[in-house]
mmCIF file of C-alpha atoms and ligand atoms in Angstrom:
data_model
loop_
_atom_site.group_PDB
_atom_site.id
_atom_site.type_symbol
_atom_site.label_atom_id
_atom_site.label_comp_id
_atom_site.label_asym_id
_atom_site.label_seq_id
_atom_site.Cartn_x
_atom_site.Cartn_y
_atom_site.Cartn_z
ATOM 1 C CA MET A 1 -75.449 108.187 104.592
ATOM 2 C CA ASP A 2 -76.844 108.496 101.094
ATOM 3 C CA GLY A 3 -74.952 110.967 98.902
ATOM 4 C CA ASN A 4 -77.528 110.404 96.153
ATOM 5 C CA ILE A 5 -79.997 112.449 98.102
ATOM 6 C CA LEU A 6 -77.873 115.524 97.326
ATOM 7 C CA LYS A 7 -78.119 114.682 93.642
ATOM 8 C CA ASP A 8 -81.895 114.296 94.065
ATOM 9 C CA ILE A 9 -82.040 117.734 95.744
ATOM 10 C CA ARG A 10 -80.084 119.309 92.885
ATOM 11 C CA GLU A 11 -82.326 117.688 90.295
ATOM 12 C CA ALA A 12 -85.546 118.649 92.085
ATOM 13 C CA LEU A 13 -84.251 122.221 92.371
ATOM 14 C CA THR A 14 -83.419 122.443 88.679
ATOM 15 C CA ARG A 15 -86.933 121.129 87.908
ATOM 16 C CA GLY A 16 -88.301 123.836 90.229
ATOM 17 C CA ASP A 17 -90.127 121.212 92.294
ATOM 18 C CA ARG A 18 -90.624 123.014 95.592
ATOM 19 C CA ALA A 19 -92.340 120.166 97.444
ATOM 20 C CA ALA A 20 -89.634 117.685 96.440
ATOM 21 C CA VAL A 21 -86.810 120.067 97.409
ATOM 22 C CA ALA A 22 -88.397 120.663 100.828
ATOM 23 C CA GLY A 23 -89.094 116.944 101.358
ATOM 24 C CA LEU A 24 -85.628 115.785 100.284
ATOM 25 C CA THR A 25 -83.902 118.511 102.308
ATOM 26 C CA GLY A 26 -85.822 117.379 105.398
ATOM 27 C CA GLN A 27 -84.951 113.763 104.647
ATOM 28 C CA ALA A 28 -81.231 114.572 104.265
ATOM 29 C CA PHE A 29 -81.284 116.442 107.578
ATOM 30 C CA ASP A 30 -83.129 113.602 109.312
ATOM 31 C CA GLN A 31 -80.477 111.189 108.031
ATOM 32 C CA GLY A 32 -77.922 113.243 109.937
ATOM 33 C CA MET A 33 -76.298 114.925 106.958
ATOM 34 C CA PRO A 34 -74.518 118.164 107.998
ATOM 35 C CA VAL A 35 -76.496 121.289 107.135
ATOM 36 C CA LYS A 36 -73.435 122.750 105.395
ATOM 37 C CA ASP A 37 -73.222 119.736 103.058
ATOM 38 C CA ILE A 38 -76.925 119.953 102.216
ATOM 39 C CA MET A 39 -76.489 123.650 101.482
ATOM 40 C CA ASP A 40 -73.214 123.479 99.517
ATOM 41 C CA SER A 41 -73.620 120.229 97.594
ATOM 42 C CA GLY A 42 -77.408 120.261 97.316
ATOM 43 C CA LEU A 43 -79.152 123.633 97.257
ATOM 44 C CA ILE A 44 -76.303 125.969 96.258
ATOM 45 C CA ALA A 45 -74.908 123.497 93.714
ATOM 46 C CA GLY A 46 -78.391 123.146 92.188
ATOM 47 C CA MET A 47 -78.722 126.906 91.925
ATOM 48 C CA GLU A 48 -75.265 127.129 90.353
ATOM 49 C CA ALA A 49 -76.374 124.665 87.687
ATOM 50 C CA ILE A 50 -79.394 126.870 87.038
ATOM 51 C CA GLY A 51 -77.065 129.883 86.783
ATOM 52 C CA LYS A 52 -74.979 128.140 84.119
ATOM 53 C CA ARG A 53 -78.039 127.216 82.083
ATOM 54 C CA PHE A 54 -79.365 130.769 82.383
ATOM 55 C CA LYS A 55 -76.028 132.121 81.210
ATOM 56 C CA ALA A 56 -76.059 129.745 78.245
ATOM 57 C CA ASN A 57 -79.585 130.931 77.334
ATOM 58 C CA GLU A 58 -80.907 127.414 77.817
ATOM 59 C CA ILE A 59 -83.474 128.655 80.314
ATOM 60 C CA PHE A 60 -85.018 132.057 81.020
ATOM 61 C CA ILE A 61 -86.053 134.281 83.915
ATOM 62 C CA PRO A 62 -89.312 132.446 84.809
ATOM 63 C CA GLU A 63 -87.483 129.114 85.183
ATOM 64 C CA VAL A 64 -84.782 130.788 87.283
ATOM 65 C CA LEU A 65 -87.406 132.294 89.582
ATOM 66 C CA ILE A 66 -89.197 128.972 89.978
ATOM 67 C CA ALA A 67 -85.864 127.311 90.858
ATOM 68 C CA ALA A 68 -85.095 130.123 93.317
ATOM 69 C CA LYS A 69 -88.440 129.531 95.046
ATOM 70 C CA ALA A 70 -87.661 125.818 95.251
ATOM 71 C CA MET A 71 -84.289 126.706 96.784
ATOM 72 C CA HIS A 72 -85.993 128.891 99.389
ATOM 73 C CA ALA A 73 -88.314 125.992 100.267
ATOM 74 C CA GLY A 74 -85.205 123.946 101.079
ATOM 75 C CA ILE A 75 -83.550 126.773 103.002
ATOM 76 C CA ALA A 76 -86.731 127.215 105.074
ATOM 77 C CA ILE A 77 -86.385 123.609 106.262
ATOM 78 C CA LEU A 78 -82.755 124.095 107.312
ATOM 79 C CA GLU A 79 -82.932 127.580 108.772
ATOM 80 C CA PRO A 80 -84.369 126.654 112.210
ATOM 81 C CA HIS A 81 -81.503 124.227 112.689
ATOM 82 C CA PHE A 82 -78.970 126.998 112.143
ATOM 83 C CA THR A 83 -80.226 129.107 114.968
ATOM 84 C CA LYS A 84 -78.959 128.332 118.398
ATOM 85 C CA SER A 85 -81.536 129.661 120.824
ATOM 86 C CA GLY A 86 -80.815 131.342 124.119
ATOM 87 C CA ILE A 87 -77.365 132.569 123.152
ATOM 88 C CA LYS A 88 -76.491 136.260 123.234
ATOM 89 C CA PRO A 89 -76.057 137.686 119.710
ATOM 90 C CA LEU A 90 -72.451 138.259 118.663
ATOM 91 C CA GLY A 91 -73.432 141.531 117.006
ATOM 92 C CA LYS A 92 -76.113 143.251 114.958
ATOM 93 C CA VAL A 93 -75.943 143.185 111.174
ATOM 94 C CA LEU A 94 -77.944 145.376 108.839
ATOM 95 C CA ILE A 95 -78.082 143.656 105.468
ATOM 96 C CA GLY A 96 -79.559 144.441 102.077
ATOM 97 C CA THR A 97 -79.159 144.202 98.317
ATOM 98 C CA VAL A 98 -78.174 147.625 97.008
ATOM 99 C CA LYS A 99 -80.218 150.041 94.942
ATOM 100 C CA GLY A 100 -81.060 148.922 91.416
ATOM 101 C CA ASP A 101 -80.519 145.258 92.219
ATOM 102 C CA LEU A 102 -83.229 142.668 92.842
ATOM 103 C CA HIS A 103 -81.030 139.592 93.356
ATOM 104 C CA ASP A 104 -81.480 138.234 96.855
ATOM 105 C CA ILE A 105 -80.618 134.551 96.869
ATOM 106 C CA GLY A 106 -76.982 135.071 97.920
ATOM 107 C CA LYS A 107 -77.926 137.824 100.353
ATOM 108 C CA ASN A 108 -80.491 135.533 101.975
ATOM 109 C CA ILE A 109 -77.924 132.751 102.332
ATOM 110 C CA VAL A 110 -75.472 135.166 103.948
ATOM 111 C CA SER A 111 -78.264 136.340 106.312
ATOM 112 C CA MET A 112 -79.139 132.810 107.202
ATOM 113 C CA MET A 113 -75.532 131.791 107.857
ATOM 114 C CA LEU A 114 -74.922 134.886 109.992
ATOM 115 C CA ARG A 115 -78.121 134.219 111.933
ATOM 116 C CA GLY A 116 -76.989 130.645 112.406
ATOM 117 C CA ALA A 117 -73.677 131.930 113.755
ATOM 118 C CA CYS A 118 -75.644 133.959 116.354
ATOM 119 C CA PHE A 119 -75.648 137.378 114.752
ATOM 120 C CA GLU A 120 -78.835 139.423 115.013
ATOM 121 C CA ILE A 121 -80.010 140.287 111.498
ATOM 122 C CA ASP A 122 -82.002 143.237 110.253
ATOM 123 C CA ASP A 123 -82.743 142.527 106.597
ATOM 124 C CA LEU A 124 -83.764 145.557 104.539
ATOM 125 C CA GLY A 125 -84.493 143.417 101.481
ATOM 126 C CA ILE A 126 -83.685 144.322 97.883
ATOM 127 C CA ASP A 127 -83.208 147.581 95.938
ATOM 128 C CA VAL A 128 -82.113 149.339 99.143
ATOM 129 C CA SER A 129 -81.156 152.971 98.567
ATOM 130 C CA PRO A 130 -78.153 154.532 100.309
ATOM 131 C CA GLN A 131 -80.596 156.711 102.286
ATOM 132 C CA LYS A 132 -82.494 153.666 103.530
ATOM 133 C CA PHE A 133 -79.244 152.108 104.804
ATOM 134 C CA ILE A 134 -78.302 155.424 106.422
ATOM 135 C CA ASP A 135 -81.723 155.897 108.096
ATOM 136 C CA ALA A 136 -81.679 152.360 109.456
ATOM 137 C CA ALA A 137 -78.102 152.724 110.730
ATOM 138 C CA LYS A 138 -79.068 155.997 112.440
ATOM 139 C CA SER A 139 -82.107 154.632 114.224
ATOM 140 C CA LYS A 140 -80.647 151.304 115.317
ATOM 141 C CA ASP A 141 -77.629 150.146 117.205
ATOM 142 C CA ILE A 142 -75.811 148.444 114.322
ATOM 143 C CA ASP A 143 -72.351 146.836 114.364
ATOM 144 C CA ILE A 144 -72.016 145.821 110.708
ATOM 145 C CA ILE A 145 -73.643 146.893 107.468
ATOM 146 C CA ALA A 146 -73.550 144.120 104.862
ATOM 147 C CA MET A 147 -74.299 144.995 101.238
ATOM 148 C CA SER A 148 -74.894 142.603 98.376
ATOM 149 C CA SER A 149 -74.692 143.329 94.647
ATOM 150 C CA LEU A 150 -74.959 140.935 91.709
ATOM 151 C CA LEU A 151 -74.859 143.491 88.909
ATOM 152 C CA THR A 152 -71.840 145.435 87.720
ATOM 153 C CA THR A 153 -74.279 148.336 87.255
ATOM 154 C CA SER A 154 -75.446 148.276 90.903
ATOM 155 C CA MET A 155 -72.000 147.910 92.474
ATOM 156 C CA ASN A 156 -71.530 151.670 92.561
ATOM 157 C CA ALA A 157 -74.490 151.987 94.911
ATOM 158 C CA MET A 158 -72.181 150.400 97.506
ATOM 159 C CA ARG A 159 -69.771 153.291 97.082
ATOM 160 C CA ASP A 160 -72.649 155.800 97.306
ATOM 161 C CA THR A 161 -73.858 154.191 100.525
ATOM 162 C CA ILE A 162 -70.400 154.291 102.102
ATOM 163 C CA ASN A 163 -69.967 157.940 101.089
ATOM 164 C CA GLY A 164 -73.448 158.729 102.422
ATOM 165 C CA LEU A 165 -72.649 157.089 105.754
ATOM 166 C CA GLY A 166 -69.525 159.243 105.912
ATOM 167 C CA ALA A 167 -71.477 162.423 105.195
ATOM 168 C CA ALA A 168 -73.998 161.457 107.897
ATOM 169 C CA GLY A 169 -71.162 161.044 110.421
ATOM 170 C CA LEU A 170 -71.823 157.319 110.800
ATOM 171 C CA ARG A 171 -68.832 155.813 109.017
ATOM 172 C CA ASP A 172 -66.726 155.277 112.151
ATOM 173 C CA LYS A 173 -69.629 153.758 114.090
ATOM 174 C CA VAL A 174 -70.146 150.752 111.821
ATOM 175 C CA LYS A 175 -68.073 148.202 109.959
ATOM 176 C CA ILE A 176 -68.965 147.659 106.333
ATOM 177 C CA MET A 177 -68.846 144.323 104.565
ATOM 178 C CA VAL A 178 -69.597 143.822 100.866
ATOM 179 C CA GLY A 179 -70.136 140.829 98.609
ATOM 180 C CA GLY A 180 -71.878 139.343 95.597
ATOM 181 C CA ALA A 181 -70.594 137.644 92.449
ATOM 182 C CA PRO A 182 -68.998 140.670 90.700
ATOM 183 C CA VAL A 183 -67.501 142.115 93.900
ATOM 184 C CA THR A 184 -63.795 141.580 94.584
ATOM 185 C CA GLN A 185 -61.428 142.412 97.413
ATOM 186 C CA GLU A 186 -59.898 145.032 95.139
ATOM 187 C CA PHE A 187 -63.275 146.691 94.564
ATOM 188 C CA ALA A 188 -64.088 146.529 98.282
ATOM 189 C CA ASP A 189 -60.785 148.287 99.046
ATOM 190 C CA SER A 190 -61.377 150.902 96.364
ATOM 191 C CA ILE A 191 -64.728 151.978 97.860
ATOM 192 C CA GLY A 192 -63.431 151.975 101.440
ATOM 193 C CA ALA A 193 -65.304 148.915 102.730
ATOM 194 C CA ASP A 194 -63.869 147.173 105.799
ATOM 195 C CA GLY A 195 -64.363 143.664 104.504
ATOM 196 C CA PHE A 196 -65.257 141.434 101.590
ATOM 197 C CA ALA A 197 -66.140 137.745 101.452
ATOM 198 C CA LYS A 198 -66.594 135.555 98.418
ATOM 199 C CA ASP A 199 -69.192 133.269 99.969
ATOM 200 C CA ALA A 200 -71.539 132.978 102.912
ATOM 201 C CA ALA A 201 -69.268 130.816 105.053
ATOM 202 C CA THR A 202 -66.386 133.261 104.638
ATOM 203 C CA ALA A 203 -68.813 136.113 105.351
ATOM 204 C CA VAL A 204 -69.388 134.674 108.830
ATOM 205 C CA ASP A 205 -65.627 134.539 109.513
ATOM 206 C CA LYS A 206 -65.223 138.068 108.171
ATOM 207 C CA ALA A 207 -68.066 139.422 110.340
ATOM 208 C CA LYS A 208 -66.492 137.879 113.444
ATOM 209 C CA GLU A 209 -63.116 139.347 112.482
ATOM 210 C CA LEU A 210 -64.601 142.827 111.911
ATOM 211 C CA LEU A 211 -66.132 142.860 115.390
ATOM 212 C CA LYS A 212 -62.667 142.343 116.902
ATOM 213 C CA ARG A 213 -61.121 145.285 115.021
HETATM 214 C C1 LIG B 1 -81.053 134.064 89.934
HETATM 215 C C2 LIG B 1 -80.659 135.163 88.996
HETATM 216 C C3 LIG B 1 -81.607 136.135 88.700
HETATM 217 C C4 LIG B 1 -83.016 136.149 89.304
HETATM 218 C C5 LIG B 1 -82.897 136.726 90.732
HETATM 219 C C6 LIG B 1 -83.847 136.030 91.688
HETATM 220 C C7 LIG B 1 -83.557 136.394 93.104
HETATM 221 N N1 LIG B 1 -84.609 136.375 93.896
HETATM 222 O O1 LIG B 1 -82.431 136.662 93.502
HETATM 223 C C8 LIG B 1 -83.785 137.081 88.311
HETATM 224 C C9 LIG B 1 -84.370 136.217 87.238
HETATM 225 C C10 LIG B 1 -84.831 137.978 88.915
HETATM 226 C C11 LIG B 1 -82.613 137.868 87.703
HETATM 227 C C12 LIG B 1 -82.796 139.083 87.081
HETATM 228 C C13 LIG B 1 -81.775 139.752 86.430
HETATM 229 N N2 LIG B 1 -80.513 139.315 86.246
HETATM 230 CO CO1 LIG B 1 -79.803 137.845 87.122
HETATM 231 N N3 LIG B 1 -78.959 136.167 87.656
HETATM 232 C C14 LIG B 1 -79.361 135.203 88.432
HETATM 233 C C15 LIG B 1 -78.260 134.113 88.465
HETATM 234 C C16 LIG B 1 -78.696 133.012 87.503
HETATM 235 C C17 LIG B 1 -77.956 133.482 89.788
HETATM 236 C C18 LIG B 1 -77.611 134.461 90.912
HETATM 237 C C19 LIG B 1 -77.635 133.699 92.208
HETATM 238 O O2 LIG B 1 -78.621 133.712 92.910
HETATM 239 N N4 LIG B 1 -76.548 132.956 92.463
HETATM 240 C C20 LIG B 1 -76.481 132.042 93.622
HETATM 241 C C21 LIG B 1 -76.029 132.795 94.855
HETATM 242 C C22 LIG B 1 -75.955 131.789 96.007
HETATM 243 O O3 LIG B 1 -74.744 133.331 94.628
HETATM 244 P P1 LIG B 1 -74.354 134.863 94.932
HETATM 245 O O4 LIG B 1 -75.534 135.737 94.774
HETATM 246 O O5 LIG B 1 -73.119 135.191 94.189
HETATM 247 O O6 LIG B 1 -74.058 134.885 96.481
HETATM 248 C C23 LIG B 1 -72.945 134.281 97.099
HETATM 249 C C24 LIG B 1 -71.696 135.181 97.157
HETATM 250 O O7 LIG B 1 -71.599 136.107 96.087
HETATM 251 C C25 LIG B 1 -71.740 135.820 98.515
HETATM 252 N N5 LIG B 1 -72.501 137.049 98.728
HETATM 253 C C26 LIG B 1 -73.637 137.479 98.155
HETATM 254 N N6 LIG B 1 -74.050 138.616 98.724
HETATM 255 C C27 LIG B 1 -73.180 138.926 99.698
HETATM 256 C C28 LIG B 1 -73.139 139.993 100.597
HETATM 257 C C29 LIG B 1 -72.087 140.071 101.491
HETATM 258 C C30 LIG B 1 -72.046 141.207 102.443
HETATM 259 C C31 LIG B 1 -71.078 139.084 101.497
HETATM 260 C C32 LIG B 1 -69.946 139.217 102.424
HETATM 261 C C33 LIG B 1 -71.122 138.013 100.603
HETATM 262 C C34 LIG B 1 -72.167 137.939 99.719
HETATM 263 O O8 LIG B 1 -72.307 134.803 99.306
HETATM 264 C C35 LIG B 1 -73.334 134.134 98.571
HETATM 265 C C36 LIG B 1 -73.483 132.728 99.049
HETATM 266 O O9 LIG B 1 -72.286 131.999 98.993
HETATM 267 C C37 LIG B 1 -77.000 134.907 87.965
HETATM 268 C C38 LIG B 1 -75.955 134.079 87.192
HETATM 269 C C39 LIG B 1 -74.893 133.524 88.093
HETATM 270 N N7 LIG B 1 -74.424 132.377 87.747
HETATM 271 O O10 LIG B 1 -74.499 134.132 89.073
HETATM 272 C C40 LIG B 1 -77.653 135.976 87.069
HETATM 273 C C41 LIG B 1 -76.955 137.326 86.899
HETATM 274 C C42 LIG B 1 -76.425 137.834 88.222
HETATM 275 N N8 LIG B 1 -78.056 138.171 86.434
HETATM 276 C C43 LIG B 1 -77.689 139.017 85.521
HETATM 277 C C44 LIG B 1 -78.557 139.938 84.879
HETATM 278 C C45 LIG B 1 -77.960 140.755 83.744
HETATM 279 C C46 LIG B 1 -79.895 140.078 85.282
HETATM 280 C C47 LIG B 1 -80.940 141.027 84.681
HETATM 281 C C48 LIG B 1 -80.447 142.420 84.289
HETATM 282 C C49 LIG B 1 -81.514 140.251 83.497
HETATM 283 C C50 LIG B 1 -82.483 140.965 82.623
HETATM 284 N N9 LIG B 1 -82.026 141.141 81.415
HETATM 285 O O11 LIG B 1 -83.561 141.312 83.070
HETATM 286 C C51 LIG B 1 -82.002 141.082 85.783
HETATM 287 C C52 LIG B 1 -81.696 142.230 86.775
HETATM 288 C C53 LIG B 1 -82.820 142.552 87.684
HETATM 289 C C54 LIG B 1 -82.323 143.511 88.737
HETATM 290 N N10 LIG B 1 -82.565 144.812 88.585
HETATM 291 O O12 LIG B 1 -81.683 143.090 89.694
HETATM 292 C C55 LIG B 1 -76.206 138.905 85.185
HETATM 293 C C56 LIG B 1 -75.374 140.033 85.784
HETATM 294 C C57 LIG B 1 -74.300 140.505 84.833
HETATM 295 C C58 LIG B 1 -73.478 141.576 85.448
HETATM 296 N N11 LIG B 1 -72.206 141.280 85.583
HETATM 297 O O13 LIG B 1 -73.926 142.615 85.817
HETATM 298 C C59 LIG B 1 -75.887 137.464 85.730
HETATM 299 C C60 LIG B 1 -74.431 137.266 86.184
HETATM 300 C C61 LIG B 1 -76.237 136.486 84.564
HETATM 301 C C62 LIG B 1 -75.355 136.673 83.338
HETATM 302 N N12 LIG B 1 -74.281 135.963 83.216
HETATM 303 O O14 LIG B 1 -75.671 137.454 82.490
HETATM 304 N N13 LIG B 1 -81.442 137.191 87.854
#
């Protein structure tokens, strides 16, 4: 198996070359490389490199968006291989990025991994207000609400959503899981969430654990 292909994926992603990312991702999969390796050491690692360059002001928002689109092109190739058809869902997850926050790359990876682990996903998208979470939880039979936040300024919307669910009498009917780069276990505990995970793979384990509680 050719480990260089992962390097090629990372480089294509940092160049924002969508077609190359999709092609190389497909090639890596066809070579029998595990999906997790392609994700972790190819697509996610490439996006992390972009994050570092963005932080260092070496690149700016347009380049980040182009790289994110290239990453999605790779994820789109892998996603069908995550989903095991014909198996009963483990549980239903309502997921979204909280109000005031437009970051969705991590949230989409968590969605994809949960879907791949046989959870049914209802994705509310980005900038999701507490009321929108509450309305969706009211009208659907939901097991877990998963909230993502990448901004220290939007993290409090998680607290508002949890409080709103309490006021609507829904808090005991759902488990709540939170995540995103600035979120910690300590913060999750302080807002009364049931679970936190630092990455998408751990999010799957956490979701399974929450269903057993
Ligand atoms: C990509 C990006 C953008 C893109 C977003 C594109 C998109 N479609 O998502 C664009 C260019 C739009 C953007 C805009 C902004 N961004 Co920005 N962005 C980033 C960047 C570079 C990468 C984020 C990312 O996608 N990481 C990769 C993913 C895979 O990681 P992740 O999101 O952390 O997700 C993983 C885990 O956290 C976890 N997880 C995530 N969600 C969930 C949910 C649950 C339930 C669970 C269990 C786990 C979980 O699992 C994921 C997979 O393993 C980061 C820098 C960085 N290095 O993080 C800045 C960063 C997040 N952005 C930042 C800022 C400030 C902004 C802007 C305000 C910039 C501006 N001045 O306009 C705007 C805000 C717009 C808004 N209102 O949201 C800051 C935030 C600082 C802070 N602490 O608040 C960062 C940290 C950059 C920095 N160092 O300054 N950004």
